[in-house]
PDB file of C-alpha atoms in Angstrom:
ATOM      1  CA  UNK A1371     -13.927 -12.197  34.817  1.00 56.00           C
ATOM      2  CA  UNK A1372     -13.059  -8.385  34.509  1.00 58.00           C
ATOM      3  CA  UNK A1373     -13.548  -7.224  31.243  1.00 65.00           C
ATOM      4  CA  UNK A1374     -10.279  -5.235  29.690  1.00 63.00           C
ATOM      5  CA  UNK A1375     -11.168  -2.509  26.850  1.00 67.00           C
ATOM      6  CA  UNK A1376      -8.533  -1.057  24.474  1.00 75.00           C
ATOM      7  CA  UNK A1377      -8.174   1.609  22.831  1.00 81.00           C
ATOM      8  CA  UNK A1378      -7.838   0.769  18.852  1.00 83.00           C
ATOM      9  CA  UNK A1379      -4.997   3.463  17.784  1.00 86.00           C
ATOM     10  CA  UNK A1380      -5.757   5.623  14.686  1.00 88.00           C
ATOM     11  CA  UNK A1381      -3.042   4.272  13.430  1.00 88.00           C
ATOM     12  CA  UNK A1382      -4.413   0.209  13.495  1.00 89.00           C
ATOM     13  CA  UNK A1383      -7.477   1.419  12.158  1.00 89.00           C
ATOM     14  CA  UNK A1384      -5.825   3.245   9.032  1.00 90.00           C
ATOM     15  CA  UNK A1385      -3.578   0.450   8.488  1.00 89.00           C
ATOM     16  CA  UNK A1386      -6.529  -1.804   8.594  1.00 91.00           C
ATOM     17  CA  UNK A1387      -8.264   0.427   5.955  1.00 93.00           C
ATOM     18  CA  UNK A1388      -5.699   0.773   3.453  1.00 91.00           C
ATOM     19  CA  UNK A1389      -4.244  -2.670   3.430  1.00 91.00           C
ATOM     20  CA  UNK A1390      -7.603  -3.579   3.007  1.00 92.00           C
ATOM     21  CA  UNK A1391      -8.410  -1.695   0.040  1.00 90.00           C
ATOM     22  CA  UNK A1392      -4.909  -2.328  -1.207  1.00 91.00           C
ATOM     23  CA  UNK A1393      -5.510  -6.047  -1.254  1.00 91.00           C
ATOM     24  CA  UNK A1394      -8.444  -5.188  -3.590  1.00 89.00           C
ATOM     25  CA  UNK A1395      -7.048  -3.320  -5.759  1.00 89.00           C
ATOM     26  CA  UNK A1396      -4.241  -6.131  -5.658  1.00 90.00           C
ATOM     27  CA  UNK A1397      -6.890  -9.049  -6.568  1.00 91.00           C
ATOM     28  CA  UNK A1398      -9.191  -7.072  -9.043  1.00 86.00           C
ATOM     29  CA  UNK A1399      -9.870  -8.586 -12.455  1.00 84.00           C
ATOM     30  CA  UNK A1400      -9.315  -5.487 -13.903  1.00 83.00           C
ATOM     31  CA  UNK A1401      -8.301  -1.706 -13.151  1.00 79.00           C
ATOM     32  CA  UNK A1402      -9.975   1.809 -14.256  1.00 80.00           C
ATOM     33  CA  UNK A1403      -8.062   4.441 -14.154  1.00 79.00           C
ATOM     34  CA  UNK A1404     -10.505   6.012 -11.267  1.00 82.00           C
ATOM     35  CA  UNK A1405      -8.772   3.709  -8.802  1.00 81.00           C
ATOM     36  CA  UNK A1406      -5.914   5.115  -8.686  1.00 84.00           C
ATOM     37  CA  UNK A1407      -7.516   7.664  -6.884  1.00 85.00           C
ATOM     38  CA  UNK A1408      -8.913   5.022  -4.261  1.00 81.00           C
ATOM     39  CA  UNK A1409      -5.359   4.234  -3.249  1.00 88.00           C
ATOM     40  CA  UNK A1410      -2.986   6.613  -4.465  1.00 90.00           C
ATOM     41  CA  UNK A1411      -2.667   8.847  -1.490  1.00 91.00           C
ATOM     42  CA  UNK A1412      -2.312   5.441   0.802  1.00 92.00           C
ATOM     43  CA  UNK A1413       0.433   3.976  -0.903  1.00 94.00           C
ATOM     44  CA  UNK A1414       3.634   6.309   0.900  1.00 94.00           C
ATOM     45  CA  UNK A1415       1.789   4.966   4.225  1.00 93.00           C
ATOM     46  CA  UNK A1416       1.894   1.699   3.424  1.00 94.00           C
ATOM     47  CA  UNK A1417       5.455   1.346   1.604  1.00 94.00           C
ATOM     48  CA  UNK A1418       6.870   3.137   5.201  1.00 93.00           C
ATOM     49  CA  UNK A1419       5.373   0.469   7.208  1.00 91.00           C
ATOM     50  CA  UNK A1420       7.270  -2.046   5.381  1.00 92.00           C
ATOM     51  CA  UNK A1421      11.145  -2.791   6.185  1.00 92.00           C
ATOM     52  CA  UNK A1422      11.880  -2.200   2.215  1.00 92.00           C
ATOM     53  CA  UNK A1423      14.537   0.098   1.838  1.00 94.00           C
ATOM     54  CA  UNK A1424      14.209   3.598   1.002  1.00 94.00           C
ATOM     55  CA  UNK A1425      15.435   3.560  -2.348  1.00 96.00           C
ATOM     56  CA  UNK A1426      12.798   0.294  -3.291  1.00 95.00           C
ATOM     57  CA  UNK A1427      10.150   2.822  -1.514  1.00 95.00           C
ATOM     58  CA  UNK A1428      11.001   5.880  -3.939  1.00 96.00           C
ATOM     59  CA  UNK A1429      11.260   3.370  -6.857  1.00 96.00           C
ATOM     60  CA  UNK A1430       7.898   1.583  -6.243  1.00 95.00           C
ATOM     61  CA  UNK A1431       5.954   4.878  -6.100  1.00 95.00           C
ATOM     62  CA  UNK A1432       7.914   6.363  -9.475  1.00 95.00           C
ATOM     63  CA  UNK A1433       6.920   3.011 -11.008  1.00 95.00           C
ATOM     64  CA  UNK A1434       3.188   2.770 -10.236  1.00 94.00           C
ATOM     65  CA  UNK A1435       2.969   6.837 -10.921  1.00 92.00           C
ATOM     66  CA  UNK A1436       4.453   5.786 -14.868  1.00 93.00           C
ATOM     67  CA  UNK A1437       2.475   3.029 -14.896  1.00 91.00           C
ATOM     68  CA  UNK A1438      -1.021   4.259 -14.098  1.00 89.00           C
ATOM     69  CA  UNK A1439       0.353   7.357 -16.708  1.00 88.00           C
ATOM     70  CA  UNK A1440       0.428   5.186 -19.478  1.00 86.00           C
ATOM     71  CA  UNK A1441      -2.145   5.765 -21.327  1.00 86.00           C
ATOM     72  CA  UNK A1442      -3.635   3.076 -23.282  1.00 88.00           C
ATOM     73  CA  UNK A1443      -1.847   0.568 -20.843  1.00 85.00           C
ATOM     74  CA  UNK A1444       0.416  -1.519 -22.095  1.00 89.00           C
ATOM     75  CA  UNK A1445       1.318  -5.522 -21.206  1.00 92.00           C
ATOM     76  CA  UNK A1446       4.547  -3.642 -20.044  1.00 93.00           C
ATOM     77  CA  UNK A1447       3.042  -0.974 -17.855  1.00 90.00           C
ATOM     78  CA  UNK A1448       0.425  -3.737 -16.574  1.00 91.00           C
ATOM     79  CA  UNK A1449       3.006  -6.505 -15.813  1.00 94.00           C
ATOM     80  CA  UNK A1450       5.285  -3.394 -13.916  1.00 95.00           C
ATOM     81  CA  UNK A1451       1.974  -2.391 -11.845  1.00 92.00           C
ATOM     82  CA  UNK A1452       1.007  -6.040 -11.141  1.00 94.00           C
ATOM     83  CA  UNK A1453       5.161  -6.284  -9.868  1.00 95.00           C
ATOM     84  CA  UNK A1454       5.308  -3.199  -7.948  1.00 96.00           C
ATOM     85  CA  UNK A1455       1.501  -4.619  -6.257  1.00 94.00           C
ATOM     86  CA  UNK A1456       3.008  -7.512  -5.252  1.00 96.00           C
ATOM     87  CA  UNK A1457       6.039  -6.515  -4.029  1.00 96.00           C
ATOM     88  CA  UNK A1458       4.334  -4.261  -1.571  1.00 95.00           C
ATOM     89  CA  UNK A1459       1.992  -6.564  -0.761  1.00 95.00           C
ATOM     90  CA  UNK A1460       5.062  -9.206   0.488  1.00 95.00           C
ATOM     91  CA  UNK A1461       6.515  -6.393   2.184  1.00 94.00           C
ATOM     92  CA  UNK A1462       3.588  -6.079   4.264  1.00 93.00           C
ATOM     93  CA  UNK A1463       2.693  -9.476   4.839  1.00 93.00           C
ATOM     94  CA  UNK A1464       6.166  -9.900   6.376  1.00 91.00           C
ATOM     95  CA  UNK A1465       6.568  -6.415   8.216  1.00 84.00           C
ATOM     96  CA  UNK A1466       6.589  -6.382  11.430  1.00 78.00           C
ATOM     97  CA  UNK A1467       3.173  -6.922  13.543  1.00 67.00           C
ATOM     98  CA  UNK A1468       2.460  -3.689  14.631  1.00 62.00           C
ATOM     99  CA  UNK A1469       5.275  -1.712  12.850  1.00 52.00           C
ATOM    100  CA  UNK A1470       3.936   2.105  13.477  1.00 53.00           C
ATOM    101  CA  UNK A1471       3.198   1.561  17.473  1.00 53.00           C
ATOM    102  CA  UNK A1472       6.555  -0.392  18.121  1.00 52.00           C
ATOM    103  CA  UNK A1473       8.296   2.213  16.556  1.00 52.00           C
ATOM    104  CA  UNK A1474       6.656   4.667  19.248  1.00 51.00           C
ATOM    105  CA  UNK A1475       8.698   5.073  22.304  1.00 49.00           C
ATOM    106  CA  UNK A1476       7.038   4.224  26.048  1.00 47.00           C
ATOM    107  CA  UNK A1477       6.766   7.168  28.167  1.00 42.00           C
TER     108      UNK A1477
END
């Protein structure tokens, strides 16, 4: 049998990454403010791999921004964060398979 090799796009890989660490910030009994940093500068990637409209893009990022701003958290801000989290996390199990290559024209 001939063996095929592929080459993993930069693109898989990041994906890979940062739904990874998404889904654990997702599923974590509880959230410091420090991981917001872990995940913050992920979250336009991920929201434009998902087939959300623009406007439920925008609004999800100005929503976890004023949630993670509240300071001491409230049920409110943590039941909006906990919303927004799973709303993105739907979106991406449902997006497409491999929604940054198939938008990528064949030469």
């Amino acid at each position: 049998m001939g063996q095929t090799t592929g080459v993993v796009s930069a693109n898989k890989i990041a994906t890979l990454m940062f739904t990874s660490n998404f889904i654990g910030i997702c599923f974590a009994r509880s959230l410091h403010y420090q991981f917001y940093v872990w995940y913050f500068h992920t979250l336009p990637y991920l929201l434009w791999l998902t087939v959300l409209p623009p406007v439920c893009k925008f609004l999800i990022l100005i929503f976890v921004e004023l949630c993670w701003n509240t300071f001491p958290s409230t049920v409110a801000s943590s039941l909006m964060l906990q919303m927004c989290h799973a709303v993105l996390l739907i979106a991406l199990w449902t997006c497409p398979v491999d929604p940054v290559d198939s938008r990528r024209k064949e030469v």
